[in-house]
Amino acid sequence: DTAVSQTPKYLVTQMGNDKSIKCEQNLGHDTMYWYKQDSKKFLKIMFSYNNKELIINETVPNRFSPKSPDKAHLNLHINSLELGDSAVYFCASSQWGQGAFGYTFGSGTRLTVV
Amino acid sequence: GQQVMQIPQYQHVQEGEDFTTYCNSSTTLSNIQWYKQRPGGHPVFLIQLVKSGEVKKQKRLTFQFGEAKKNSSLHITATQTTDVGTYFCAGPRAGNMLTFGGGTRLMVKP
């Protein structure tokens, strides 16, 4: 059983389009996250959600809108895609505990904007 | 804001040689975590260190947390080709989030 699953795995789209990435975890965790990994492998914080509530929005442009319908799901919608949005987006989950618990990551969504 | 830095960025070793990556935080950490990301894969949690001066081992991997809880290291003894990947350290910050270091990419020549 996949613990944190993301779909789609690959996404190629044109500039200006709107796209969504879905994430689901079956670990019973109460906190979920989105991270962006650029071509240099740097993992950048985007959002943190605890029990469906937004906890942190790390100065991400308004074009990015996360939605958590329940604590097992965290989706990411991106409007008006730009070339600079090309990256791998990772969803992750953990138990809440002030960073005291390890994250379980999804397999990532490679987004290419052309 | 909190910064977590890792050195080196890249390391090429011959199979059988040892490897060490170092992690430094600009702030004192309550704990530090280490992750491994294989090429084309996703980060996988390896270990968490909590106590000042703590040392933990996982087979050929040795993890240390500094006395001041601002630095950490990961040492791999006698590297194997299966050790290839990028190793990240991460420190906790507000919102239950982790700040990741830039990673050290390990390449092993057979």
PDB file of C-alpha atoms in Angstrom:
ATOM      1  CA  ASP A   1       0.000   0.000   0.000  1.00  0.00           C
ATOM      2  CA  THR A   2       1.306   3.426  -0.951  1.00  0.00           C
ATOM      3  CA  ALA A   3       1.532   5.608   2.146  1.00  0.00           C
ATOM      4  CA  VAL A   4       1.546   9.026   0.444  1.00  0.00           C
ATOM      5  CA  SER A   5       0.347   9.025  -3.134  1.00  0.00           C
ATOM      6  CA  GLN A   6       0.505  11.905  -5.570  1.00  0.00           C
ATOM      7  CA  THR A   7      -1.095  12.252  -8.959  1.00  0.00           C
ATOM      8  CA  PRO A   8      -0.132  12.838 -11.649  1.00  0.00           C
ATOM      9  CA  LYS A   9       3.501  11.726 -11.644  1.00  0.00           C
ATOM     10  CA  TYR A  10       4.310  13.871 -14.671  1.00  0.00           C
ATOM     11  CA  LEU A  11       2.634  17.019 -15.920  1.00  0.00           C
ATOM     12  CA  VAL A  12       3.625  18.905 -19.057  1.00  0.00           C
ATOM     13  CA  THR A  13       1.636  22.024 -19.820  1.00  0.00           C
ATOM     14  CA  GLN A  14       1.818  25.368 -21.538  1.00  0.00           C
ATOM     15  CA  MET A  15       2.382  28.731 -19.896  1.00  0.00           C
ATOM     16  CA  GLY A  16      -0.801  30.345 -18.727  1.00  0.00           C
ATOM     17  CA  ASN A  17      -2.664  27.105 -18.093  1.00  0.00           C
ATOM     18  CA  ASP A  18      -4.167  26.052 -14.761  1.00  0.00           C
ATOM     19  CA  LYS A  19      -3.332  22.653 -13.293  1.00  0.00           C
ATOM     20  CA  SER A  20      -3.908  20.640 -10.128  1.00  0.00           C
ATOM     21  CA  ILE A  21      -1.899  18.042  -8.244  1.00  0.00           C
ATOM     22  CA  LYS A  22      -3.582  15.677  -5.824  1.00  0.00           C
ATOM     23  CA  CYS A  23      -2.148  14.086  -2.693  1.00  0.00           C
ATOM     24  CA  GLU A  24      -3.540  11.476  -0.352  1.00  0.00           C
ATOM     25  CA  GLN A  25      -2.043   9.754   2.678  1.00  0.00           C
ATOM     26  CA  ASN A  26      -3.259   6.633   4.432  1.00  0.00           C
ATOM     27  CA  LEU A  27      -0.957   6.861   7.443  1.00  0.00           C
ATOM     28  CA  GLY A  28      -3.436   8.546   9.754  1.00  0.00           C
ATOM     29  CA  HIS A  29      -1.191  11.615   9.987  1.00  0.00           C
ATOM     30  CA  ASP A  30      -2.766  14.934  10.890  1.00  0.00           C
ATOM     31  CA  THR A  31      -0.351  17.247   9.094  1.00  0.00           C
ATOM     32  CA  MET A  32       0.427  17.530   5.410  1.00  0.00           C
ATOM     33  CA  TYR A  33       2.823  19.667   3.401  1.00  0.00           C
ATOM     34  CA  TRP A  34       3.823  20.799  -0.045  1.00  0.00           C
ATOM     35  CA  TYR A  35       7.487  21.236  -0.945  1.00  0.00           C
ATOM     36  CA  LYS A  36       9.011  22.381  -4.232  1.00  0.00           C
ATOM     37  CA  GLN A  37      12.314  20.901  -5.408  1.00  0.00           C
ATOM     38  CA  ASP A  38      14.142  22.868  -8.067  1.00  0.00           C
ATOM     39  CA  SER A  39      16.701  21.638 -10.574  1.00  0.00           C
ATOM     40  CA  LYS A  40      19.474  22.052  -8.004  1.00  0.00           C
ATOM     41  CA  LYS A  41      17.641  19.682  -5.638  1.00  0.00           C
ATOM     42  CA  PHE A  42      16.876  22.414  -3.120  1.00  0.00           C
ATOM     43  CA  LEU A  43      13.714  21.552  -1.139  1.00  0.00           C
ATOM     44  CA  LYS A  44      11.664  24.678  -0.539  1.00  0.00           C
ATOM     45  CA  ILE A  45       8.831  24.863   1.937  1.00  0.00           C
ATOM     46  CA  MET A  46       5.466  25.924   0.465  1.00  0.00           C
ATOM     47  CA  PHE A  47       2.555  25.049   2.730  1.00  0.00           C
ATOM     48  CA  SER A  48       1.736  23.265   5.951  1.00  0.00           C
ATOM     49  CA  TYR A  49      -1.755  22.036   6.846  1.00  0.00           C
ATOM     50  CA  ASN A  50      -2.855  20.584  10.165  1.00  0.00           C
ATOM     51  CA  ASN A  51      -6.271  18.906  10.376  1.00  0.00           C
ATOM     52  CA  LYS A  52      -7.402  20.718   7.215  1.00  0.00           C
ATOM     53  CA  GLU A  53      -6.289  24.122   8.522  1.00  0.00           C
ATOM     54  CA  LEU A  54      -3.583  26.157   6.797  1.00  0.00           C
ATOM     55  CA  ILE A  55      -0.723  26.673   9.236  1.00  0.00           C
ATOM     56  CA  ILE A  56       2.047  28.115   7.108  1.00  0.00           C
ATOM     57  CA  ASN A  57       2.093  29.751   3.693  1.00  0.00           C
ATOM     58  CA  GLU A  58       5.732  30.344   2.969  1.00  0.00           C
ATOM     59  CA  THR A  59       5.382  33.468   0.799  1.00  0.00           C
ATOM     60  CA  VAL A  60       4.168  31.457  -2.129  1.00  0.00           C
ATOM     61  CA  PRO A  61       2.518  33.469  -4.950  1.00  0.00           C
ATOM     62  CA  ASN A  62      -1.266  33.698  -4.872  1.00  0.00           C
ATOM     63  CA  ARG A  63      -1.374  31.629  -8.045  1.00  0.00           C
ATOM     64  CA  PHE A  64      -0.769  28.608  -5.817  1.00  0.00           C
ATOM     65  CA  SER A  65      -3.842  27.577  -3.842  1.00  0.00           C
ATOM     66  CA  PRO A  66      -3.781  24.513  -1.629  1.00  0.00           C
ATOM     67  CA  LYS A  67      -6.993  22.815  -0.536  1.00  0.00           C
ATOM     68  CA  SER A  68      -7.471  20.201   2.152  1.00  0.00           C
ATOM     69  CA  PRO A  69     -10.944  18.631   2.073  1.00  0.00           C
ATOM     70  CA  ASP A  70      -9.996  16.369   4.986  1.00  0.00           C
ATOM     71  CA  LYS A  71      -6.847  15.542   6.894  1.00  0.00           C
ATOM     72  CA  ALA A  72      -5.951  12.697   4.522  1.00  0.00           C
ATOM     73  CA  HIS A  73      -5.951  14.865   1.396  1.00  0.00           C
ATOM     74  CA  LEU A  74      -4.043  17.968   0.335  1.00  0.00           C
ATOM     75  CA  ASN A  75      -4.361  19.201  -3.217  1.00  0.00           C
ATOM     76  CA  LEU A  76      -2.459  21.966  -4.960  1.00  0.00           C
ATOM     77  CA  HIS A  77      -3.983  24.106  -7.669  1.00  0.00           C
ATOM     78  CA  ILE A  78      -1.769  26.382  -9.731  1.00  0.00           C
ATOM     79  CA  ASN A  79      -3.206  29.186 -11.871  1.00  0.00           C
ATOM     80  CA  SER A  80      -1.543  30.922 -14.815  1.00  0.00           C
ATOM     81  CA  LEU A  81       1.484  28.654 -14.890  1.00  0.00           C
ATOM     82  CA  GLU A  82       4.864  30.259 -15.535  1.00  0.00           C
ATOM     83  CA  LEU A  83       8.130  28.798 -16.806  1.00  0.00           C
ATOM     84  CA  GLY A  84       9.646  29.224 -13.340  1.00  0.00           C
ATOM     85  CA  ASP A  85       7.042  26.895 -11.866  1.00  0.00           C
ATOM     86  CA  SER A  86       8.797  23.965 -13.531  1.00  0.00           C
ATOM     87  CA  ALA A  87      10.026  21.751 -10.706  1.00  0.00           C
ATOM     88  CA  VAL A  88       9.233  18.585  -8.804  1.00  0.00           C
ATOM     89  CA  TYR A  89       6.479  19.088  -6.243  1.00  0.00           C
ATOM     90  CA  PHE A  90       6.471  16.802  -3.239  1.00  0.00           C
ATOM     91  CA  CYS A  91       3.609  16.196  -0.874  1.00  0.00           C
ATOM     92  CA  ALA A  92       4.517  14.914   2.576  1.00  0.00           C
ATOM     93  CA  SER A  93       2.781  14.036   5.814  1.00  0.00           C
ATOM     94  CA  SER A  94       3.647  13.599   9.475  1.00  0.00           C
ATOM     95  CA  GLN A  95       2.146  13.748  12.911  1.00  0.00           C
ATOM     96  CA  TRP A  96       1.959  17.229  14.432  1.00  0.00           C
ATOM     97  CA  GLY A  97       4.685  17.744  16.997  1.00  0.00           C
ATOM     98  CA  GLN A  98       6.745  20.878  16.332  1.00  0.00           C
ATOM     99  CA  GLY A  99       8.923  19.137  13.806  1.00  0.00           C
ATOM    100  CA  ALA A 100       9.522  16.219  16.113  1.00  0.00           C
ATOM    101  CA  PHE A 101       8.348  13.569  13.669  1.00  0.00           C
ATOM    102  CA  GLY A 102       9.854  12.439  10.414  1.00  0.00           C
ATOM    103  CA  TYR A 103       8.063  13.162   7.176  1.00  0.00           C
ATOM    104  CA  THR A 104       6.789  10.571   4.739  1.00  0.00           C
ATOM    105  CA  PHE A 105       7.053  11.937   1.203  1.00  0.00           C
ATOM    106  CA  GLY A 106       5.038  11.114  -1.863  1.00  0.00           C
ATOM    107  CA  SER A 107       6.853  10.104  -5.033  1.00  0.00           C
ATOM    108  CA  GLY A 108       6.595  13.614  -6.460  1.00  0.00           C
ATOM    109  CA  THR A 109       4.999  15.321  -9.448  1.00  0.00           C
ATOM    110  CA  ARG A 110       7.383  16.556 -12.111  1.00  0.00           C
ATOM    111  CA  LEU A 111       5.835  19.690 -13.586  1.00  0.00           C
ATOM    112  CA  THR A 112       7.221  21.037 -16.850  1.00  0.00           C
ATOM    113  CA  VAL A 113       5.885  24.331 -18.151  1.00  0.00           C
ATOM    114  CA  VAL A 114       6.642  25.023 -21.811  1.00  0.00           C
TER     115      VAL A 114
ATOM    116  CA  GLY B   1      15.156  33.345   9.245  1.00  0.00           C
ATOM    117  CA  GLN B   2      16.495  29.917  10.048  1.00  0.00           C
ATOM    118  CA  GLN B   3      19.142  28.631   7.655  1.00  0.00           C
ATOM    119  CA  VAL B   4      20.462  25.111   7.349  1.00  0.00           C
ATOM    120  CA  MET B   5      23.606  24.627   5.322  1.00  0.00           C
ATOM    121  CA  GLN B   6      25.309  21.483   4.158  1.00  0.00           C
ATOM    122  CA  ILE B   7      28.758  20.788   2.828  1.00  0.00           C
ATOM    123  CA  PRO B   8      29.994  19.559   0.504  1.00  0.00           C
ATOM    124  CA  GLN B   9      27.439  19.989  -2.276  1.00  0.00           C
ATOM    125  CA  TYR B  10      28.897  17.069  -4.217  1.00  0.00           C
ATOM    126  CA  GLN B  11      31.210  14.201  -3.360  1.00  0.00           C
ATOM    127  CA  HIS B  12      32.668  11.580  -5.681  1.00  0.00           C
ATOM    128  CA  VAL B  13      34.173   8.576  -3.935  1.00  0.00           C
ATOM    129  CA  GLN B  14      35.568   5.256  -5.004  1.00  0.00           C
ATOM    130  CA  GLU B  15      33.550   2.319  -3.774  1.00  0.00           C
ATOM    131  CA  GLY B  16      34.889   1.272  -0.410  1.00  0.00           C
ATOM    132  CA  GLU B  17      35.983   4.774   0.618  1.00  0.00           C
ATOM    133  CA  ASP B  18      34.357   6.631   3.489  1.00  0.00           C
ATOM    134  CA  PHE B  19      32.070   9.643   3.089  1.00  0.00           C
ATOM    135  CA  THR B  20      30.997  12.436   5.417  1.00  0.00           C
ATOM    136  CA  THR B  21      28.489  15.247   5.011  1.00  0.00           C
ATOM    137  CA  TYR B  22      28.201  18.138   7.443  1.00  0.00           C
ATOM    138  CA  CYS B  23      25.177  20.165   8.405  1.00  0.00           C
ATOM    139  CA  ASN B  24      25.131  23.544  10.179  1.00  0.00           C
ATOM    140  CA  SER B  25      22.166  25.521  11.436  1.00  0.00           C
ATOM    141  CA  SER B  26      22.042  29.240  12.112  1.00  0.00           C
ATOM    142  CA  THR B  27      19.871  28.522  15.183  1.00  0.00           C
ATOM    143  CA  THR B  28      19.838  25.921  17.953  1.00  0.00           C
ATOM    144  CA  LEU B  29      17.691  22.965  16.972  1.00  0.00           C
ATOM    145  CA  SER B  30      15.365  20.862  19.109  1.00  0.00           C
ATOM    146  CA  ASN B  31      16.200  17.941  16.848  1.00  0.00           C
ATOM    147  CA  ILE B  32      17.747  17.218  13.483  1.00  0.00           C
ATOM    148  CA  GLN B  33      16.551  14.767  10.867  1.00  0.00           C
ATOM    149  CA  TRP B  34      18.344  13.104   7.979  1.00  0.00           C
ATOM    150  CA  TYR B  35      16.846  12.011   4.674  1.00  0.00           C
ATOM    151  CA  LYS B  36      18.143  10.169   1.618  1.00  0.00           C
ATOM    152  CA  GLN B  37      16.890  10.782  -1.896  1.00  0.00           C
ATOM    153  CA  ARG B  38      17.899   8.294  -4.565  1.00  0.00           C
ATOM    154  CA  PRO B  39      18.243   9.631  -8.136  1.00  0.00           C
ATOM    155  CA  GLY B  40      14.747  10.087  -9.555  1.00  0.00           C
ATOM    156  CA  GLY B  41      13.205   9.273  -6.193  1.00  0.00           C
ATOM    157  CA  HIS B  42      11.754  11.057  -3.218  1.00  0.00           C
ATOM    158  CA  PRO B  43      13.318  11.900   0.152  1.00  0.00           C
ATOM    159  CA  VAL B  44      13.149   9.026   2.624  1.00  0.00           C
ATOM    160  CA  PHE B  45      13.441   9.594   6.368  1.00  0.00           C
ATOM    161  CA  LEU B  46      16.564   7.969   7.820  1.00  0.00           C
ATOM    162  CA  ILE B  47      16.848   9.080  11.425  1.00  0.00           C
ATOM    163  CA  GLN B  48      16.198  11.787  13.998  1.00  0.00           C
ATOM    164  CA  LEU B  49      18.664  13.006  16.625  1.00  0.00           C
ATOM    165  CA  VAL B  50      17.379  14.821  19.683  1.00  0.00           C
ATOM    166  CA  LYS B  51      19.991  14.957  22.452  1.00  0.00           C
ATOM    167  CA  SER B  52      23.068  17.111  22.570  1.00  0.00           C
ATOM    168  CA  GLY B  53      26.104  15.057  21.527  1.00  0.00           C
ATOM    169  CA  GLU B  54      23.943  12.133  20.443  1.00  0.00           C
ATOM    170  CA  VAL B  55      25.457   9.471  18.185  1.00  0.00           C
ATOM    171  CA  LYS B  56      23.353   6.889  16.375  1.00  0.00           C
ATOM    172  CA  LYS B  57      24.345   4.120  14.007  1.00  0.00           C
ATOM    173  CA  GLN B  58      22.503   2.348  11.237  1.00  0.00           C
ATOM    174  CA  LYS B  59      24.777  -0.356   9.853  1.00  0.00           C
ATOM    175  CA  ARG B  60      27.517   1.579   7.987  1.00  0.00           C
ATOM    176  CA  LEU B  61      25.912   4.991   8.673  1.00  0.00           C
ATOM    177  CA  THR B  62      26.865   7.019  11.755  1.00  0.00           C
ATOM    178  CA  PHE B  63      24.929  10.147  12.666  1.00  0.00           C
ATOM    179  CA  GLN B  64      26.087  12.755  15.178  1.00  0.00           C
ATOM    180  CA  PHE B  65      24.376  15.752  16.743  1.00  0.00           C
ATOM    181  CA  GLY B  66      26.668  18.487  18.010  1.00  0.00           C
ATOM    182  CA  GLU B  67      26.976  19.486  21.639  1.00  0.00           C
ATOM    183  CA  ALA B  68      25.509  22.907  20.934  1.00  0.00           C
ATOM    184  CA  LYS B  69      22.707  21.328  18.857  1.00  0.00           C
ATOM    185  CA  LYS B  70      23.555  23.525  15.878  1.00  0.00           C
ATOM    186  CA  ASN B  71      25.460  21.046  13.755  1.00  0.00           C
ATOM    187  CA  SER B  72      25.311  17.448  12.704  1.00  0.00           C
ATOM    188  CA  SER B  73      27.150  14.980  10.518  1.00  0.00           C
ATOM    189  CA  LEU B  74      26.476  11.791   8.626  1.00  0.00           C
ATOM    190  CA  HIS B  75      29.383   9.414   8.040  1.00  0.00           C
ATOM    191  CA  ILE B  76      29.219   6.384   5.767  1.00  0.00           C
ATOM    192  CA  THR B  77      31.904   3.756   6.181  1.00  0.00           C
ATOM    193  CA  ALA B  78      33.056   1.778   3.136  1.00  0.00           C
ATOM    194  CA  THR B  79      30.598   3.219   0.626  1.00  0.00           C
ATOM    195  CA  GLN B  80      28.720   0.962  -1.743  1.00  0.00           C
ATOM    196  CA  THR B  81      27.000   1.791  -5.030  1.00  0.00           C
ATOM    197  CA  THR B  82      23.671   1.493  -3.227  1.00  0.00           C
ATOM    198  CA  ASP B  83      24.637   4.563  -1.157  1.00  0.00           C
ATOM    199  CA  VAL B  84      24.353   6.807  -4.224  1.00  0.00           C
ATOM    200  CA  GLY B  85      21.908   9.664  -3.759  1.00  0.00           C
ATOM    201  CA  THR B  86      21.452  13.035  -2.131  1.00  0.00           C
ATOM    202  CA  TYR B  87      21.562  13.247   1.641  1.00  0.00           C
ATOM    203  CA  PHE B  88      19.617  16.030   3.331  1.00  0.00           C
ATOM    204  CA  CYS B  89      19.607  17.236   6.895  1.00  0.00           C
ATOM    205  CA  ALA B  90      16.556  19.117   8.156  1.00  0.00           C
ATOM    206  CA  GLY B  91      15.743  21.180  11.212  1.00  0.00           C
ATOM    207  CA  PRO B  92      12.294  21.980  12.606  1.00  0.00           C
ATOM    208  CA  ARG B  93      10.736  25.415  12.393  1.00  0.00           C
ATOM    209  CA  ALA B  94       7.358  27.003  12.967  1.00  0.00           C
ATOM    210  CA  GLY B  95       4.233  25.336  11.676  1.00  0.00           C
ATOM    211  CA  ASN B  96       5.638  21.848  12.161  1.00  0.00           C
ATOM    212  CA  MET B  97       7.671  22.391   9.035  1.00  0.00           C
ATOM    213  CA  LEU B  98      11.234  21.385   8.325  1.00  0.00           C
ATOM    214  CA  THR B  99      13.931  23.554   6.839  1.00  0.00           C
ATOM    215  CA  PHE B 100      16.078  21.354   4.648  1.00  0.00           C
ATOM    216  CA  GLY B 101      19.750  21.849   3.972  1.00  0.00           C
ATOM    217  CA  GLY B 102      20.874  22.090   0.367  1.00  0.00           C
ATOM    218  CA  GLY B 103      21.843  18.412   0.338  1.00  0.00           C
ATOM    219  CA  THR B 104      25.042  16.573  -0.456  1.00  0.00           C
ATOM    220  CA  ARG B 105      25.009  14.539  -3.623  1.00  0.00           C
ATOM    221  CA  LEU B 106      27.070  11.359  -3.254  1.00  0.00           C
ATOM    222  CA  MET B 107      28.373   9.564  -6.319  1.00  0.00           C
ATOM    223  CA  VAL B 108      30.155   6.231  -5.927  1.00  0.00           C
ATOM    224  CA  LYS B 109      32.469   4.840  -8.595  1.00  0.00           C
ATOM    225  CA  PRO B 110      32.476   1.053  -8.693  1.00  0.00           C
TER     226      PRO B 110
END
